[in-house]
XYZ file of C-alpha atoms in Angstrom:
722
model
C 18.123 57.998 -4.512
C 19.497 53.994 -2.845
C 18.293 52.525 -5.567
C 19.836 54.272 -8.170
C 23.437 53.956 -6.134
C 22.414 49.872 -6.079
C 22.066 49.931 -9.084
C 25.133 51.582 -10.122
C 26.728 49.485 -8.294
C 25.841 46.255 -9.856
C 26.775 48.045 -13.183
C 30.486 48.444 -11.795
C 30.622 45.123 -10.824
C 29.252 43.624 -14.150
C 32.103 45.460 -16.060
C 34.181 44.934 -13.645
C 34.181 41.378 -13.634
C 33.162 40.783 -17.542
C 36.655 42.577 -18.091
C 38.423 40.116 -15.507
C 37.087 37.119 -17.407
C 37.775 38.567 -21.185
C 41.351 38.852 -20.078
C 41.757 35.270 -18.844
C 43.125 32.672 -21.017
C 41.726 29.851 -19.177
C 38.455 27.750 -19.765
C 35.696 29.469 -19.967
C 33.143 29.548 -17.084
C 29.615 31.198 -17.043
C 29.216 34.760 -16.330
C 29.391 35.763 -13.176
C 27.044 38.666 -11.172
C 28.000 40.970 -8.200
C 25.374 43.064 -6.292
C 25.767 44.977 -3.972
C 25.119 48.646 -1.746
C 28.432 49.664 -2.511
C 31.134 49.123 -4.906
C 35.159 50.688 -5.022
C 38.076 49.053 -7.324
C 41.256 50.170 -6.047
C 44.373 51.473 -8.274
C 45.569 47.762 -7.621
C 42.375 46.170 -8.999
C 40.494 44.921 -5.915
C 36.703 45.472 -6.143
C 35.236 45.556 -2.758
C 32.058 45.615 -2.031
C 29.681 45.867 1.093
C 26.469 45.969 2.211
C 23.911 43.334 1.383
C 25.729 41.376 -0.831
C 25.105 39.002 -3.400
C 27.234 37.387 -6.178
C 25.652 34.702 -8.538
C 27.906 31.873 -10.356
C 25.737 29.527 -12.715
C 23.232 28.158 -10.256
C 25.427 29.383 -7.180
C 24.123 31.825 -5.106
C 26.276 33.187 -2.365
C 24.902 36.189 -0.337
C 27.444 38.055 2.422
C 27.842 40.763 4.152
C 31.230 42.162 2.496
C 33.572 40.750 -0.872
C 36.315 41.954 -1.371
C 38.351 40.366 -5.773
C 42.247 40.164 -5.737
C 41.856 39.930 -9.747
C 45.525 39.222 -9.659
C 45.322 36.027 -7.089
C 42.105 35.267 -8.486
C 40.642 34.581 -4.803
C 37.859 36.189 -3.222
C 38.445 37.013 0.911
C 34.368 37.329 2.101
C 33.311 38.378 5.732
C 29.783 36.906 7.262
C 27.327 35.862 8.369
C 27.738 33.726 4.351
C 25.694 31.868 3.035
C 26.610 29.898 -0.345
C 22.941 27.552 -2.304
C 24.480 25.387 -4.845
C 20.865 25.187 -6.166
C 20.811 21.410 -5.999
C 20.334 21.135 -2.116
C 22.789 22.345 -0.212
C 23.216 25.167 1.058
C 26.559 26.374 3.054
C 26.700 29.271 6.032
C 30.214 30.274 7.360
C 31.162 33.404 10.072
C 34.785 33.991 6.737
C 35.916 32.761 3.612
C 38.762 32.581 1.723
C 37.372 31.032 -1.810
C 38.086 30.604 -5.918
C 36.547 33.535 -8.572
C 33.624 30.933 -9.048
C 33.572 30.098 -5.908
C 34.988 26.158 -6.658
C 38.047 25.650 -3.955
C 38.830 27.319 -0.359
C 38.456 27.730 2.677
C 35.721 27.892 5.117
C 36.264 28.720 9.308
C 32.550 28.422 11.694
C 30.965 26.434 8.945
C 27.826 24.742 8.397
C 26.597 22.928 5.751
C 23.392 21.967 4.749
C 21.701 20.020 2.295
C 18.137 19.275 1.489
C 16.878 21.656 4.028
C 17.357 18.547 6.657
C 20.963 17.133 7.453
C 23.206 19.690 9.192
C 27.168 19.220 8.868
C 28.717 21.767 11.726
C 32.662 22.262 12.023
C 35.577 24.079 12.639
C 36.706 24.549 9.287
C 35.532 24.175 5.778
C 37.147 23.291 2.702
C 35.895 23.288 -0.489
C 37.345 21.352 -3.648
C 37.425 21.568 -6.794
C 33.646 22.740 -7.098
C 32.658 18.438 -6.030
C 34.312 18.134 -2.709
C 33.636 19.498 0.390
C 35.705 18.435 3.745
C 34.695 19.250 6.751
C 37.555 19.432 10.340
C 35.771 18.346 13.809
C 32.625 18.332 12.305
C 29.136 17.685 14.181
C 26.437 16.039 12.122
C 22.055 15.927 13.246
C 19.261 16.036 11.380
C 17.813 17.493 14.911
C 16.713 20.914 15.140
C 19.124 22.943 16.863
C 17.796 25.892 18.739
C 20.520 28.476 20.229
C 19.171 29.402 23.262
C 18.451 25.417 24.336
C 21.970 24.182 26.144
C 21.410 20.749 25.669
C 23.114 18.827 22.838
C 20.730 17.410 19.731
C 18.637 14.144 20.506
C 21.732 12.598 17.809
C 24.995 13.584 16.071
C 27.993 11.886 14.466
C 31.120 13.399 15.262
C 33.630 12.640 13.403
C 37.348 13.903 12.664
C 36.871 14.569 9.066
C 33.510 14.784 6.967
C 33.677 14.646 3.207
C 31.029 14.957 0.541
C 30.632 14.365 -2.517
C 28.932 16.548 -4.174
C 28.534 14.063 -7.424
C 27.919 11.379 -5.998
C 25.832 12.981 -3.607
C 27.541 10.694 -0.369
C 29.176 10.986 2.706
C 32.688 9.811 4.126
C 32.779 10.315 8.216
C 36.473 9.535 9.375
C 36.856 8.338 13.320
C 32.813 8.420 13.502
C 31.118 8.409 16.906
C 27.587 8.250 17.679
C 25.861 10.238 20.623
C 22.873 9.993 21.824
C 22.164 13.778 23.738
C 25.607 13.192 25.770
C 26.525 9.511 25.559
C 27.880 7.906 23.261
C 26.648 4.799 21.503
C 29.202 3.473 18.961
C 32.427 3.794 16.731
C 32.825 3.457 13.673
C 36.856 3.987 12.121
C 34.891 4.463 8.848
C 31.619 5.399 7.750
C 29.741 5.615 4.201
C 26.505 7.354 4.286
C 24.510 9.066 1.300
C 22.810 12.401 1.451
C 19.749 13.226 2.168
C 19.119 14.943 -1.419
C 20.081 10.680 -3.152
C 16.732 8.751 -3.724
C 18.530 5.564 -4.396
C 22.591 4.231 -2.896
C 23.605 0.819 -1.946
C 24.513 0.753 1.536
C 23.377 -0.696 5.018
C 19.318 0.530 5.926
C 18.883 0.921 9.439
C 18.436 -2.496 11.454
C 15.339 -3.817 13.310
C 15.202 -5.738 16.310
C 12.759 -9.108 16.937
C 12.564 -10.711 19.533
C 9.736 -14.119 19.400
C 8.615 -17.062 21.782
C 9.799 -19.360 18.268
C 12.561 -17.441 16.982
C 13.867 -15.907 19.597
C 15.868 -12.710 19.711
C 17.918 -11.749 16.993
C 18.361 -8.498 14.787
C 17.722 -7.046 10.911
C 20.067 -5.749 9.202
C 19.830 -4.459 5.392
C 21.777 -3.760 3.042
C 20.077 -2.454 -0.334
C 22.185 -2.525 -3.080
C 21.496 -0.484 -6.423
C 21.371 -2.410 -9.710
C 21.645 0.298 -12.617
C 18.669 3.229 -12.613
C 15.940 1.129 -12.676
C 16.819 -2.173 -10.627
C 17.619 -2.617 -6.948
C 17.952 -5.525 -4.815
C 17.422 -5.456 -0.725
C 19.330 -8.642 1.508
C 18.762 -8.843 4.729
C 20.485 -11.203 7.200
C 18.240 -12.031 10.636
C 19.927 -14.073 13.170
C 18.457 -14.972 16.093
C 19.518 -17.942 18.315
C 16.395 -20.020 17.139
C 16.750 -19.192 13.043
C 19.818 -18.157 10.353
C 17.479 -16.697 8.076
C 18.053 -14.294 4.602
C 15.465 -12.184 3.581
C 15.527 -10.348 0.110
C 13.704 -8.590 -2.564
C 14.352 -7.261 -5.883
C 12.744 -4.907 -8.070
C 12.777 -4.058 -10.917
C 10.954 -1.987 -13.560
C 10.894 -1.514 -17.700
C 9.874 0.549 -20.061
C 6.581 -0.631 -19.423
C 5.673 -2.611 -17.425
C 7.528 -3.971 -13.671
C 8.556 -6.947 -11.192
C 8.882 -7.021 -7.970
C 9.820 -10.211 -6.095
C 10.364 -11.123 -1.998
C 10.816 -14.078 0.037
C 13.509 -15.890 2.373
C 15.259 -18.531 2.799
C 15.548 -20.094 6.493
C 17.418 -22.900 8.589
C 16.004 -22.798 12.395
C 15.646 -25.055 15.157
C 11.531 -25.234 14.575
C 12.153 -27.509 11.643
C 15.967 -28.582 11.232
C 16.083 -30.895 8.955
C 14.836 -28.924 6.594
C 15.674 -25.988 4.476
C 12.633 -23.435 5.122
C 11.726 -20.332 2.896
C 8.807 -18.552 0.836
C 9.285 -16.563 -2.377
C 6.365 -13.779 -3.180
C 6.591 -11.782 -6.667
C 4.087 -9.709 -8.857
C 4.593 -7.479 -12.030
C 2.491 -6.259 -15.184
C 3.248 -5.572 -18.440
C 1.607 -3.522 -21.622
C 1.654 -5.496 -24.259
C 0.401 -4.057 -27.223
C -2.692 -3.034 -28.751
C -4.354 -2.443 -24.448
C -3.954 -6.240 -23.428
C -1.587 -5.940 -20.153
C -0.212 -8.648 -18.874
C 0.254 -10.032 -14.382
C 1.558 -12.463 -12.726
C 1.293 -13.090 -9.108
C 3.455 -15.672 -7.746
C 2.929 -17.295 -4.248
C 5.125 -20.550 -2.958
C 6.914 -21.644 0.078
C 8.276 -24.509 1.758
C 5.144 -25.344 4.523
C 2.414 -24.639 6.011
C 3.748 -22.727 8.494
C 6.685 -20.845 7.547
C 4.664 -18.006 7.005
C 3.221 -17.770 10.106
C 6.062 -18.789 12.483
C 8.106 -15.589 10.447
C 5.429 -13.406 10.616
C 5.087 -12.462 6.705
C 1.523 -13.356 6.064
C -1.544 -14.466 7.057
C -2.889 -16.067 4.103
C -4.264 -19.723 4.601
C -4.344 -20.312 0.881
C -1.763 -19.319 -1.098
C -2.924 -18.246 -5.290
C -0.369 -18.312 -8.180
C -1.774 -16.933 -11.055
C -0.878 -15.653 -14.935
C -3.341 -12.693 -16.501
C -3.547 -11.734 -19.943
C -6.585 -9.051 -20.156
C -7.791 -5.939 -22.314
C -9.988 -3.844 -20.725
C -12.219 -1.310 -23.214
C -15.422 0.907 -22.806
C -17.641 -1.610 -23.824
C -15.010 -5.277 -24.372
C -13.801 -7.294 -21.552
C -11.431 -9.712 -22.609
C -9.106 -11.877 -20.470
C -6.852 -15.806 -20.225
C -5.969 -16.742 -16.858
C -3.869 -19.436 -15.409
C -4.109 -19.745 -11.726
C -2.511 -22.627 -9.243
C -3.617 -23.089 -6.018
C -2.218 -24.596 -2.908
C -3.344 -24.637 0.526
C -2.038 -24.362 4.201
C -4.661 -25.111 6.547
C -4.279 -28.734 8.638
C -7.784 -29.830 7.659
C -7.204 -30.166 3.470
C -5.232 -32.479 0.851
C -4.010 -30.931 -1.753
C -4.487 -33.674 -3.750
C -8.098 -33.286 -3.606
C -8.903 -29.284 -3.800
C -9.118 -28.464 -7.412
C -5.564 -26.651 -7.731
C -4.955 -26.145 -11.377
C -7.434 -23.653 -12.777
C -8.009 -22.014 -16.126
C -10.169 -19.676 -17.354
C -10.958 -17.949 -20.466
C -13.456 -14.384 -20.812
C -15.141 -12.589 -23.085
C -17.572 -9.599 -22.981
C -19.341 -7.203 -25.095
C -21.552 -4.988 -25.057
C -23.159 -3.304 -28.386
C -26.296 -0.189 -28.832
C -28.695 -1.747 -31.474
C -30.281 1.613 -33.120
C -33.379 -0.287 -35.004
C -34.142 -1.475 -31.552
C -32.683 0.696 -28.743
C -31.166 -0.185 -25.741
C -28.111 -2.115 -24.648
C -26.924 -5.725 -26.468
C -24.881 -7.884 -23.920
C -22.599 -10.925 -24.818
C -20.823 -13.026 -22.826
C -18.980 -15.992 -23.016
C -16.437 -18.214 -20.025
C -14.416 -21.213 -20.511
C -12.878 -22.611 -17.842
C -11.442 -26.182 -17.038
C -10.248 -26.562 -12.732
C -7.910 -30.408 -12.246
C -7.227 -32.374 -9.088
C -4.183 -34.250 -8.130
C -5.680 -37.115 -7.088
C -6.808 -39.684 -10.157
C -9.203 -41.508 -7.614
C -12.966 -41.493 -8.711
C -14.320 -42.043 -4.868
C -14.754 -40.178 -2.049
C -12.036 -41.862 0.425
C -12.562 -38.812 2.717
C -15.596 -38.607 3.102
C -17.206 -35.003 2.426
C -19.322 -35.722 -0.657
C -16.440 -34.670 -3.038
C -14.916 -37.400 -5.698
C -11.617 -37.058 -4.269
C -9.924 -36.615 -8.705
C -13.169 -34.696 -10.735
C -12.409 -33.055 -13.158
C -14.452 -30.114 -14.782
C -14.569 -28.490 -17.695
C -17.402 -26.327 -18.579
C -18.402 -23.017 -21.220
C -20.693 -20.852 -20.627
C -22.740 -18.587 -22.977
C -25.104 -15.530 -22.466
C -26.790 -13.474 -24.519
C -28.912 -10.362 -22.959
C -31.155 -7.611 -24.181
C -32.222 -4.972 -22.248
C -33.950 -1.651 -22.471
C -34.718 0.812 -19.774
C -37.515 3.766 -20.437
C -39.906 5.734 -18.347
C -43.970 6.098 -18.024
C -45.329 7.655 -15.906
C -42.974 8.422 -13.294
C -41.574 5.199 -13.754
C -38.197 4.207 -14.409
C -39.230 0.345 -16.601
C -36.117 -1.851 -16.758
C -37.087 -4.425 -19.475
C -34.168 -7.772 -19.449
C -34.833 -10.563 -23.080
C -31.714 -13.088 -22.923
C -30.347 -16.786 -23.581
C -27.958 -18.944 -21.245
C -26.498 -21.665 -22.974
C -23.982 -23.922 -20.675
C -22.338 -27.438 -21.532
C -19.963 -29.546 -18.891
C -18.092 -32.236 -18.921
C -16.922 -34.443 -15.804
C -14.024 -36.767 -15.007
C -13.148 -39.171 -12.817
C -16.358 -38.681 -10.347
C -18.202 -41.913 -9.965
C -21.860 -40.007 -9.490
C -22.225 -37.638 -11.899
C -22.514 -37.855 -15.908
C -19.428 -37.275 -17.917
C -21.161 -34.709 -19.755
C -24.498 -32.629 -19.841
C -26.246 -28.731 -21.723
C -28.717 -26.956 -21.126
C -29.875 -24.024 -23.313
C -32.084 -21.998 -20.938
C -34.273 -18.224 -21.524
C -34.809 -16.237 -19.060
C -36.537 -12.626 -19.030
C -37.268 -9.696 -16.086
C -39.106 -6.450 -15.668
C -38.143 -3.830 -13.400
C -39.857 -1.177 -12.118
C -38.754 1.153 -9.926
C -40.891 5.181 -8.627
C -38.235 7.195 -6.871
C -39.892 9.938 -4.429
C -37.534 12.996 -3.841
C -38.685 15.516 -0.935
C -36.599 18.903 -0.624
C -37.812 20.548 3.116
C -37.064 24.026 3.578
C -34.359 23.994 6.069
C -32.198 22.031 2.558
C -32.562 18.206 3.619
C -33.229 15.930 0.549
C -34.569 12.574 0.697
C -35.367 9.949 -1.528
C -37.741 6.876 -1.128
C -37.889 4.429 -3.651
C -39.461 1.301 -3.853
C -38.576 -0.994 -6.656
C -40.188 -4.831 -7.582
C -38.808 -7.504 -10.481
C -40.960 -9.708 -11.917
C -38.368 -12.614 -13.150
C -38.482 -16.197 -15.161
C -35.760 -18.447 -15.799
C -35.993 -21.601 -18.103
C -34.323 -24.976 -17.858
C -35.048 -27.882 -15.607
C -31.767 -27.109 -14.617
C -28.005 -29.507 -15.001
C -27.114 -32.440 -12.877
C -23.649 -31.231 -12.104
C -21.049 -30.595 -8.702
C -21.292 -27.580 -7.213
C -17.053 -26.896 -6.967
C -17.258 -22.773 -7.517
C -21.017 -21.708 -5.297
C -20.668 -23.535 -2.129
C -20.562 -20.347 -0.553
C -22.952 -17.903 -0.985
C -23.944 -13.856 0.133
C -26.788 -12.647 -0.407
C -27.122 -8.271 0.222
C -28.485 -5.386 -1.512
C -25.763 -5.365 -4.273
C -27.272 -8.709 -6.236
C -30.928 -8.262 -4.955
C -32.418 -7.218 -8.407
C -29.924 -10.005 -10.175
C -31.295 -13.337 -11.811
C -29.072 -15.472 -10.040
C -27.304 -14.818 -6.946
C -24.955 -17.684 -6.894
C -21.338 -16.666 -7.573
C -20.110 -18.567 -10.611
C -22.371 -19.655 -13.370
C -21.995 -23.244 -12.578
C -25.036 -23.415 -11.514
C -28.475 -20.536 -11.911
C -31.958 -19.968 -10.272
C -34.716 -21.498 -11.610
C -38.677 -20.900 -12.997
C -40.400 -16.853 -11.294
C -38.954 -14.866 -9.010
C -40.050 -12.353 -7.523
C -37.580 -9.516 -5.941
C -39.210 -7.031 -3.694
C -37.502 -3.966 -1.349
C -37.036 -0.154 -1.192
C -34.339 1.957 -0.139
C -33.986 5.584 1.574
C -31.816 8.096 1.287
C -31.140 11.352 3.898
C -28.980 14.080 3.601
C -29.003 16.260 5.828
C -26.676 20.040 4.602
C -25.527 20.154 8.161
C -22.805 16.690 6.828
C -25.155 14.103 8.096
C -26.360 11.355 5.340
C -28.131 8.104 6.137
C -29.329 5.507 3.682
C -31.242 1.941 4.434
C -32.130 -0.930 2.468
C -35.030 -3.692 2.630
C -35.770 -6.367 0.472
C -36.734 -10.314 0.010
C -36.601 -12.604 -3.007
C -40.550 -14.990 -3.532
C -40.114 -17.903 -5.670
C -42.733 -19.993 -7.674
C -40.236 -23.090 -6.565
C -37.643 -23.265 -4.114
C -33.853 -23.767 -5.034
C -32.205 -26.357 -3.374
C -28.550 -25.901 -3.902
C -28.113 -22.691 -1.777
C -27.405 -23.171 1.481
C -29.054 -22.726 4.659
C -27.481 -19.509 6.057
C -27.261 -18.397 2.470
C -30.811 -16.801 3.852
C -32.150 -17.891 0.509
C -33.678 -21.143 0.714
C -37.104 -22.065 0.544
C -39.780 -20.141 -1.393
C -38.983 -16.716 0.304
C -35.868 -15.676 1.128
C -34.837 -14.043 4.985
C -35.111 -10.045 4.799
C -32.535 -8.003 4.015
C -32.022 -5.172 5.906
C -28.580 -3.092 4.812
C -27.893 0.725 6.198
C -25.466 3.592 6.414
C -25.084 6.833 9.323
C -22.057 8.655 8.145
C -22.037 12.407 10.607
C -20.159 15.953 10.036
C -17.761 14.666 12.942
C -16.426 11.758 11.282
C -17.976 9.148 12.515
C -20.382 5.906 10.236
C -21.941 3.108 10.997
C -22.901 0.214 8.737
C -24.208 -2.646 9.067
C -26.253 -5.688 7.453
C -28.304 -8.947 8.578
C -30.711 -11.195 7.072
C -33.160 -12.860 9.717
C -36.926 -14.733 8.891
C -40.027 -14.233 10.059
C -39.492 -15.414 13.396
C -36.575 -12.711 13.466
C -33.690 -15.779 13.647
C -30.159 -13.891 12.108
C -28.718 -16.210 9.890
C -25.805 -13.927 8.908
C -24.709 -9.862 11.064
C -21.775 -7.537 10.391
C -21.656 -4.113 11.633
C -19.368 -2.020 11.431
C -18.719 1.383 13.277
C -15.191 3.424 13.223
C -14.343 7.709 14.152
C -11.892 9.743 12.377
C -10.224 12.998 13.022
C -7.155 14.695 13.801
C -6.017 12.595 16.578
C -7.708 9.408 16.451
C -9.051 6.659 14.020
C -10.975 4.209 15.139
C -13.005 1.242 14.876
C -15.039 -1.889 15.586
C -16.364 -4.785 13.549
C -19.019 -7.418 14.508
C -19.316 -10.399 12.147
C -22.278 -12.898 13.034
C -22.170 -16.706 10.800
C -24.501 -19.013 12.041
C -23.750 -22.716 12.060
C -24.229 -24.454 8.299
C -22.798 -28.109 7.839
C -22.803 -27.498 3.685
C -20.787 -24.413 3.930
C -18.674 -26.662 6.076
C -18.919 -24.652 9.852
C -20.320 -26.965 12.368
C -20.005 -24.430 14.761
C -21.567 -20.598 14.692
C -18.497 -17.934 14.341
C -19.320 -15.001 16.382
C -16.316 -12.251 16.422
C -15.085 -9.076 17.672
C -12.326 -7.068 16.389
C -11.216 -3.755 17.095
C -8.228 -1.813 15.516
C -7.158 1.673 15.457
C -4.949 4.548 16.030
C -4.935 7.025 18.764
C -1.904 9.996 17.930
C -0.680 11.505 21.633
C 0.811 14.949 20.549
C 2.759 15.325 17.758
C 5.498 13.028 17.920
C 3.250 10.070 19.684
C 1.318 7.633 18.525
C -0.028 4.631 19.671
C -1.864 1.550 17.871
C -4.024 -1.148 18.723
C -5.681 -3.846 16.120
C -7.021 -7.019 17.936
C -9.459 -9.204 17.334
C -11.529 -11.799 19.927
C -13.457 -15.241 19.508
C -16.954 -15.476 21.057
C -17.794 -18.614 20.123
C -14.330 -20.391 21.529
C -14.036 -17.289 24.654
C -10.748 -15.986 23.737
C -8.462 -13.775 21.608
C -7.727 -14.610 18.220
C -5.397 -12.118 17.470
C -3.704 -8.795 19.473
C -1.399 -6.191 18.215
C -0.474 -3.415 20.062
C 2.125 -0.623 19.173
C 4.068 2.771 20.163
C 5.877 5.175 17.794
C 7.777 8.229 18.259
C 8.407 10.803 15.074
C 9.315 14.051 14.632
C 12.685 15.866 12.199
C 15.382 13.610 13.144
C 14.217 10.229 14.841
C 11.833 7.707 14.507
C 11.505 4.912 17.023
C 9.025 2.134 16.977
C 8.076 -0.330 19.261
C 4.882 -3.417 18.805
C 4.072 -6.438 20.073
C 2.078 -8.836 18.458
C 0.458 -12.404 19.791
C -1.176 -15.003 17.903
C -3.171 -16.828 19.713
C -4.891 -19.698 17.532
C -3.644 -23.356 17.089
C -3.458 -25.990 15.459
C -1.092 -29.155 14.166
C 1.139 -26.629 11.709
C 0.639 -23.293 13.262
C 1.626 -22.848 17.066
C 0.459 -19.665 19.323
C 3.489 -16.943 19.137
C 4.182 -13.572 20.681
C 6.378 -11.616 18.869
C 8.087 -8.544 19.375
C 9.944 -5.160 17.733
C 11.368 -2.400 17.564
C 13.101 -0.407 15.083
C 15.076 3.333 15.071
C 15.694 5.412 11.970
C 17.716 8.326 12.313
C 16.188 10.887 9.442
C 17.912 12.688 7.571
C 19.757 10.138 5.005
C 18.474 9.231 1.918
C 18.250 5.731 4.314
C 15.608 6.957 6.755
C 12.287 6.269 7.067
C 9.422 7.674 4.920
C 6.673 9.416 6.091
C 5.030 12.922 7.315
C 6.929 13.833 10.977
C 6.470 17.221 13.132
C 9.603 19.577 13.225
C 9.952 20.459 16.685
C 9.593 23.937 18.102
C 12.216 25.964 19.998
C 12.189 25.738 23.535
C 9.738 23.261 23.025
C 12.089 20.423 22.471
C 10.941 16.755 24.166
C 12.363 15.827 26.924
């Protein structure tokens, strides 16, 4: 019976509002719909709806206890509690209201405006004007959760004489705004404009950051965000302290088939008072058609210490690159130009390969007559030094002005089949290498060679399944290979640092670049073991060694690949269901003398994310390392509770017996505020970089479009943070 009465009331409401709309001689508006438990139409053309009233006008939805509609005046008198949702993230709550028939104009008493379920604006009185503007008088604004049973004020609020919300521009305008922390006023602004939380991009000030540095003093950064159309924006950040006057910037632009981002800074400071200092970093990528992609990366700085002094980057070599490439399933093409600038105080840019041009082509075919896979690879590279001196003025064994051009072509046929449980992989091929060397008094100007190569690899995988669901896999492997040729008399500019790991155990050449190759007969022997437990943990282990007919003189001592027998390679990792993971790799000889070792352990759960690493690399004059490297590092974060998070990063040089860098931070974040503080210490010292300590402090008020991103916890009533 109640449902029948409600349906009848709905029909009467629709009929009445339809007749009114037909008689009105105004601009057509979307039809109105009224639903209520009870609807009465009086003789003087007044409609009275009561009991769970709902009204719809376009996207706008209104709920109230009662509505009285005066057709002669065209007004709605509404009794609360009232809720008006415009369908675009704005909700108005009020005790009582008098509105126009289309809900676009009118007066609301005891009203609150809620934007995007984040920002609350509570006022004594609210006016709706033209369906676009909402004016609130004697207003308190906050994004903090307000609990009725908690007498305390929110953590922060902005009190204003008047606030105007522009729904079209999605902006908030404050008159006589005063920011409060609890009940304590912080600062006053006669006029203030802020974007509402439904707006993704808006010009205006972002939240400032306070920074203190032993090099630059104490200062403040005040970013200003500028929108330039729908696809571009610019952020300018003045950084003012008693030691520096800096302007930082970031420019972003999106294109139909690409994007660019540039960031940089310009400074005048007391560290180098006579110099204009600055840097520029930029990246971009564009689709060129036919699957080609253009990418660029720009890295420029005014001096070697600027990036470190201001904390913009830890890089000690800058590389700018322009690349055109295409990646397809069976083909890869690349053409690139790279410019390198060193920031190390023991290197001279004039003597380093600073301009590099490289072209790559990789293609694979699947011949039906032979079976298997045929690969063709070609690479051309030129690197130039700024110096023209063919001699060695600094005594490092490298000609100061040596320029090198090389071309490498390799053709391979590969085939894999299974015979009696063995996986047999065969490889046959031919390599052609040609070099041109200029401005070097030691090496010939040209050299070339054609080298055949062949390899056969045998694997015998063995699998065991235990009744408890545990699976184990053991796979011994052996590879016999041959690379012909006598080797070229060319300088080593690219393969100066060689790594021996499980990834290149079965390759024919373990040099990182084709400017040199391993020659002669060689055998690679190894085995892999893996275990998978249904309880959630797994482990794997790899061991291997390379044995040669003749030693390779181009390998360094610490590479583990010198001599007739390489060092033993041992690598493995374990993962547990509780979030614990351990991984390590080591190279050691027959006397268990370790050349290189690295270990990493980490533990992650809902509250903890920590990790620690240890690295050991033996001394090696061939790699310009007169002393061994022994370093311990730690990184982690701890979620103290729902709102507090602490993090720590620390790196300790065991050889020097001192810390290299350290950083600690703590942050508080909830639904309405984020506060973060950090301290960073750099202990390293050189002729261009000085030890320094930096303190940072930021406060972000959530609820505006300028807030800091990221997940936030919402406080529960009765459990607010002290």
